[in-house]
Amino acid sequence: MTGAHNGRLTVVGLGPGDGRYLTPEAVDALATAEALYGYGPYLDRVPPRVGQSRHPSDNREEGARAAAALRHAAQGTNVAVVSGGDPGVFAMAAAVCEEIEAGPAVWRALDVVFVPGITAMLAVAARIGAPLGHDFCALSLSDNLKPWELVERRLDAAAAAGFVIALYNPVSRARPWQFGSAIERLRRHLPPTTPVMFGRAVGRPDERVSIVTLDAADATVADMSTLVIVGSRETRLIARPGRTPLVYTPRAVAEASA
Ligand code: SAH
């Protein structure tokens, strides 16, 4: 079935901010869409086009935004929904799937396409070396959509299992204490010298990247635009004269207990 009369919804990853991180597939999808949906500041990154309608919405309205985009696509329109980073990582792709699952049968007949983007954890890792060089996991610290007890359980399990941990959504205005509490929790499992990396607004003009040890990690450094990578016992620094250190996690682990 082709989508011309049927409507199409493309969920597009914009990458972390730098236009060079936008894939050619994403550029094509944005150029051919008749209507664009997304969180306002993300839509602002997409150059305007004549004949293309824009439907910005608020940050917290993912479900409503996905449903509006699906209704529009079901009218036979080529609609794109944008996400920062990758749309499949704590973002719009799952919101669209949730709405399709719960919504009218016609939504299941739409062409739905997912265009990947460079997710924040990969952009931050690329700034500092290879912290994700061995097994890692990603957690969202937001407890808007899950209980905080579950976040704590997953932090304990991830640290105890030796994963490098990428933390999305460390802080928001409504969640001021969670990240500090998460750092405290990780200190129970990991050595004080474990590298902790803060990547703020990576790929944007106000980018800031810092590397500290777990014992010195200051929770107030993180904000809504920060992605935090907490190393494992294996993660280490390579000092370099006159240059920032490389942080990396070796590809091999010798000890089963590590
Ligand atoms: N889909 C996005 C993640 C959405 S959750 C992606 O794949 O990157 C929002 C969180 O992503 C933020 O709280 C922050 O932790 C992280 N993030 C998004 N863009 C970022 C950037 N440019 N630099 C650092 N972290 C970023």
Short mmCIF file of C-alpha atoms and ligand atoms in Angstrom, two decimals:
data_model
loop_
_atom_site.label_atom_id
_atom_site.label_comp_id
_atom_site.label_asym_id
_atom_site.label_seq_id
_atom_site.Cartn_x
_atom_site.Cartn_y
_atom_site.Cartn_z
CA MET A 1 0.00 0.00 0.00
CA THR A 2 1.43 3.41 -0.85
CA GLY A 3 0.86 6.37 1.36
CA ALA A 4 -0.09 9.06 -1.15
CA HIS A 5 -3.84 9.00 -0.51
CA ASN A 6 -3.50 7.05 2.66
CA GLY A 7 -1.50 9.45 4.74
CA ARG A 8 1.94 9.07 6.17
CA LEU A 9 3.49 9.78 9.52
CA THR A 10 7.27 10.06 9.74
CA VAL A 11 8.90 10.31 13.15
CA VAL A 12 12.14 12.18 12.61
CA GLY A 13 15.21 12.40 14.84
CA LEU A 14 16.91 15.81 14.67
CA GLY A 15 20.08 14.79 16.52
CA PRO A 16 21.43 16.71 19.51
CA GLY A 17 21.46 20.17 17.92
CA ASP A 18 24.29 20.62 15.46
CA GLY A 19 22.89 20.64 11.91
CA ARG A 20 25.74 18.43 10.77
CA TYR A 21 24.30 15.66 12.94
CA LEU A 22 21.08 15.63 10.92
CA THR A 23 21.07 12.60 8.62
CA PRO A 24 20.32 13.03 4.91
CA GLU A 25 17.25 10.83 5.46
CA ALA A 26 15.99 13.25 8.11
CA VAL A 27 16.64 16.24 5.83
CA ASP A 28 14.55 14.55 3.09
CA ALA A 29 11.72 13.70 5.46
CA LEU A 30 11.57 17.29 6.74
CA ALA A 31 11.66 18.72 3.22
CA THR A 32 8.82 16.57 1.89
CA ALA A 33 6.47 16.81 4.89
CA GLU A 34 3.30 18.85 4.42
CA ALA A 35 2.87 19.35 8.15
CA LEU A 36 5.36 19.39 11.02
CA TYR A 37 4.58 18.58 14.64
CA GLY A 38 6.90 18.83 17.62
CA TYR A 39 8.03 20.56 20.78
CA GLY A 40 8.39 24.24 19.89
CA PRO A 41 12.19 24.63 20.35
CA TYR A 42 12.82 21.51 18.26
CA LEU A 43 10.55 22.75 15.46
CA ASP A 44 12.48 26.04 15.54
CA ARG A 45 15.55 24.10 14.38
CA VAL A 46 13.79 23.15 11.13
CA PRO A 47 14.03 25.84 8.43
CA PRO A 48 10.57 27.07 7.35
CA ARG A 49 9.19 26.01 3.98
CA VAL A 50 6.44 27.53 1.91
CA GLY A 51 3.31 25.41 1.95
CA GLN A 52 4.31 23.45 5.04
CA SER A 53 2.20 23.93 8.16
CA ARG A 54 3.81 23.90 11.62
CA HIS A 55 2.17 22.73 14.81
CA PRO A 56 4.35 23.42 17.85
CA SER A 57 3.30 22.10 21.23
CA ASP A 58 4.52 22.02 24.78
CA ASN A 59 7.18 19.67 26.12
CA ARG A 60 4.90 17.54 28.24
CA GLU A 61 2.25 16.94 25.62
CA GLU A 62 3.77 14.01 23.74
CA GLY A 63 0.61 11.88 23.74
CA ALA A 64 -1.68 14.67 22.60
CA ARG A 65 0.89 15.75 19.98
CA ALA A 66 1.20 12.20 18.63
CA ALA A 67 -2.60 11.86 18.43
CA ALA A 68 -2.96 15.21 16.64
CA ALA A 69 -0.28 14.20 14.14
CA LEU A 70 -1.97 10.84 13.54
CA ARG A 71 -5.37 12.50 12.98
CA HIS A 72 -3.77 14.85 10.49
CA ALA A 73 -1.98 12.01 8.68
CA ALA A 74 -5.25 10.05 8.53
CA GLN A 75 -6.68 12.88 6.42
CA GLY A 76 -4.23 11.85 3.69
CA THR A 77 -1.46 14.25 4.69
CA ASN A 78 2.28 13.63 4.77
CA VAL A 79 3.05 14.53 8.39
CA ALA A 80 6.39 14.60 10.20
CA VAL A 81 6.78 14.58 13.99
CA VAL A 82 10.20 15.71 15.19
CA SER A 83 12.21 14.65 18.24
CA GLY A 84 15.55 15.82 19.55
CA GLY A 85 18.28 13.19 19.28
CA ASP A 86 16.80 9.85 18.29
CA PRO A 87 13.00 9.60 18.28
CA GLY A 88 13.15 6.08 19.71
CA VAL A 89 15.10 7.11 22.84
CA PHE A 90 12.76 8.51 25.54
CA ALA A 91 10.91 10.41 22.84
CA MET A 92 8.13 10.61 20.26
CA ALA A 93 8.44 7.22 18.54
CA ALA A 94 7.05 5.37 21.56
CA ALA A 95 4.40 8.07 22.09
CA VAL A 96 3.22 7.53 18.50
CA CYS A 97 3.13 3.74 19.00
CA GLU A 98 1.13 4.15 22.23
CA GLU A 99 -1.46 6.26 20.42
CA ILE A 100 -1.67 3.83 17.48
CA GLU A 101 -2.15 0.92 19.86
CA ALA A 102 -4.95 2.70 21.73
CA GLY A 103 -6.42 4.59 18.78
CA PRO A 104 -8.86 3.93 15.93
CA ALA A 105 -8.21 1.11 13.44
CA VAL A 106 -7.54 3.56 10.57
CA TRP A 107 -4.32 4.65 12.29
CA ARG A 108 -2.96 1.13 11.84
CA ALA A 109 -3.43 1.49 8.07
CA LEU A 110 -1.16 4.55 7.86
CA ASP A 111 2.38 4.44 6.56
CA VAL A 112 4.47 5.02 9.67
CA VAL A 113 8.20 5.57 9.22
CA PHE A 114 10.88 6.12 11.87
CA VAL A 115 13.99 8.09 10.93
CA PRO A 116 16.79 7.60 13.46
CA GLY A 117 18.93 10.39 14.84
CA ILE A 118 22.10 10.68 16.88
CA THR A 119 21.05 10.31 20.47
CA ALA A 120 22.54 12.50 23.23
CA MET A 121 24.55 9.71 24.83
CA LEU A 122 26.43 9.03 21.59
CA ALA A 123 27.10 12.71 20.98
CA VAL A 124 28.45 13.16 24.52
CA ALA A 125 30.55 9.99 24.32
CA ALA A 126 32.11 11.20 21.07
CA ARG A 127 33.29 14.39 22.79
CA ILE A 128 35.41 12.55 25.36
CA GLY A 129 36.61 9.27 23.93
CA ALA A 130 34.93 5.88 24.18
CA PRO A 131 33.10 5.64 27.52
CA LEU A 132 30.52 3.31 25.93
CA GLY A 133 33.20 0.99 24.56
CA HIS A 134 31.89 -1.96 26.55
CA ASP A 135 28.48 -2.96 27.98
CA PHE A 136 26.31 -0.03 28.93
CA CYS A 137 22.70 0.88 29.59
CA ALA A 138 20.56 4.01 29.44
CA LEU A 139 18.07 5.16 32.06
CA SER A 140 15.74 8.10 32.21
CA LEU A 141 15.75 9.61 35.68
CA SER A 142 12.35 11.12 35.13
CA ASP A 143 9.78 9.74 37.51
CA ASN A 144 6.91 11.37 35.67
CA LEU A 145 6.12 8.06 33.98
CA LYS A 146 7.41 5.55 36.54
CA PRO A 147 7.78 5.41 40.33
CA TRP A 148 11.08 6.63 41.81
CA GLU A 149 11.48 3.28 43.61
CA LEU A 150 11.79 1.62 40.20
CA VAL A 151 14.47 4.10 39.15
CA GLU A 152 16.40 3.26 42.32
CA ARG A 153 16.07 -0.47 41.71
CA ARG A 154 17.37 -0.09 38.17
CA LEU A 155 20.29 2.10 39.26
CA ASP A 156 21.27 -0.51 41.85
CA ALA A 157 21.02 -3.34 39.32
CA ALA A 158 22.89 -1.48 36.57
CA ALA A 159 25.76 -0.42 38.83
CA ALA A 160 26.01 -3.84 40.48
CA ALA A 161 26.07 -5.54 37.05
CA GLY A 162 29.01 -3.41 35.91
CA PHE A 163 27.25 -1.41 33.20
CA VAL A 164 28.37 2.05 32.22
CA ILE A 165 25.19 4.09 32.79
CA ALA A 166 23.89 6.91 30.61
CA LEU A 167 21.40 9.06 32.52
CA TYR A 168 18.84 10.98 30.49
CA ASN A 169 16.54 13.59 32.05
CA PRO A 170 18.67 13.99 35.19
CA VAL A 171 16.87 17.14 36.38
CA SER A 172 13.84 19.24 35.67
CA ARG A 173 12.07 22.06 37.46
CA ALA A 174 9.56 19.59 38.84
CA ARG A 175 12.29 17.09 39.83
CA PRO A 176 15.00 18.98 41.73
CA TRP A 177 16.34 16.25 44.08
CA GLN A 178 16.27 13.05 42.05
CA PHE A 179 19.67 13.37 40.41
CA GLY A 180 21.45 14.05 43.72
CA SER A 181 19.73 11.03 45.17
CA ALA A 182 20.79 8.91 42.17
CA ILE A 183 24.43 9.96 42.61
CA GLU A 184 24.24 9.03 46.31
CA ARG A 185 22.84 5.66 45.32
CA LEU A 186 25.60 4.97 42.79
CA ARG A 187 28.27 5.85 45.38
CA ARG A 188 27.16 2.78 47.33
CA HIS A 189 28.18 0.52 44.44
CA LEU A 190 31.08 2.21 42.67
CA PRO A 191 34.57 3.35 43.68
CA PRO A 192 34.98 7.09 44.48
CA THR A 193 37.33 7.44 41.51
CA THR A 194 34.75 6.29 38.95
CA PRO A 195 34.66 8.82 36.09
CA VAL A 196 31.42 10.80 35.74
CA MET A 197 30.88 12.82 32.58
CA PHE A 198 28.48 15.73 32.17
CA GLY A 199 27.60 16.74 28.62
CA ARG A 200 25.41 19.82 28.47
CA ALA A 201 23.71 21.08 25.27
CA VAL A 202 26.09 19.08 23.12
CA GLY A 203 26.09 20.26 19.53
CA ARG A 204 24.67 23.67 20.49
CA PRO A 205 26.49 26.99 20.97
CA ASP A 206 26.29 26.73 24.78
CA GLU A 207 27.80 23.24 24.91
CA ARG A 208 29.75 22.34 28.06
CA VAL A 209 31.42 19.03 28.80
CA SER A 210 33.12 18.11 32.07
CA ILE A 211 34.70 15.02 33.58
CA VAL A 212 34.84 14.51 37.36
CA THR A 213 35.12 11.60 39.78
CA LEU A 214 32.07 10.11 41.45
CA ASP A 215 33.10 11.36 44.90
CA ALA A 216 33.38 14.92 43.54
CA ALA A 217 30.30 14.81 41.30
CA ASP A 218 28.17 17.87 42.04
CA ALA A 219 24.53 17.23 41.26
CA THR A 220 23.88 20.94 40.71
CA VAL A 221 26.03 20.84 37.54
CA ALA A 222 23.28 18.97 35.68
CA ASP A 223 20.23 20.62 34.18
CA MET A 224 17.50 19.64 31.74
CA SER A 225 19.90 19.79 28.81
CA THR A 226 22.52 17.56 30.40
CA LEU A 227 23.27 13.94 29.68
CA VAL A 228 25.33 12.20 32.35
CA ILE A 229 27.50 9.14 31.76
CA VAL A 230 28.61 7.27 34.88
CA GLY A 231 31.54 4.94 34.22
CA SER A 232 31.94 1.36 35.37
CA ARG A 233 34.85 -0.02 37.39
CA GLU A 234 36.67 -0.47 34.09
CA THR A 235 36.24 3.07 32.78
CA ARG A 236 39.50 5.00 32.88
CA LEU A 237 41.24 8.21 31.83
CA ILE A 238 44.25 8.59 29.57
CA ALA A 239 46.09 11.78 30.51
CA ARG A 240 47.55 13.71 27.55
CA PRO A 241 49.97 16.62 27.63
CA GLY A 242 48.20 19.89 26.85
CA ARG A 243 44.99 18.12 25.91
CA THR A 244 41.88 16.97 27.71
CA PRO A 245 42.08 13.36 28.86
CA LEU A 246 40.50 10.57 26.87
CA VAL A 247 37.87 8.65 28.81
CA TYR A 248 37.28 5.10 27.71
CA THR A 249 35.94 1.73 28.71
CA PRO A 250 38.11 -1.11 27.41
CA ARG A 251 36.45 -3.70 25.19
CA ALA A 252 37.40 -6.63 27.41
CA VAL A 253 36.72 -7.44 31.07
CA ALA A 254 38.91 -10.13 32.66
CA GLU A 255 37.14 -10.65 35.99
CA ALA A 256 33.64 -12.14 36.20
CA SER A 257 33.13 -10.10 39.37
CA ALA A 258 33.98 -6.76 37.72
N1 SAH B 1 15.38 11.66 22.20
C1 SAH B 1 16.45 12.36 22.90
C2 SAH B 1 16.31 12.26 24.42
C3 SAH B 1 15.07 12.90 24.98
S1 SAH B 1 15.04 12.91 26.74
C4 SAH B 1 17.80 11.81 22.42
O1 SAH B 1 17.82 10.77 21.78
O2 SAH B 1 18.83 12.43 22.73
C5 SAH B 1 15.73 14.52 27.07
C6 SAH B 1 17.11 14.36 27.68
O3 SAH B 1 18.06 14.05 26.65
C7 SAH B 1 17.68 15.61 28.34
O4 SAH B 1 17.20 15.77 29.67
C8 SAH B 1 19.17 15.29 28.31
O5 SAH B 1 19.49 14.34 29.31
C9 SAH B 1 19.32 14.60 26.96
N2 SAH B 1 19.71 15.50 25.87
C10 SAH B 1 18.99 15.83 24.78
N3 SAH B 1 19.70 16.64 23.96
C11 SAH B 1 20.91 16.82 24.54
C12 SAH B 1 22.10 17.54 24.17
N4 SAH B 1 22.17 18.24 23.04
N5 SAH B 1 23.17 17.50 25.01
C13 SAH B 1 23.11 16.77 26.16
N6 SAH B 1 22.01 16.07 26.53
C14 SAH B 1 20.92 16.10 25.75
#
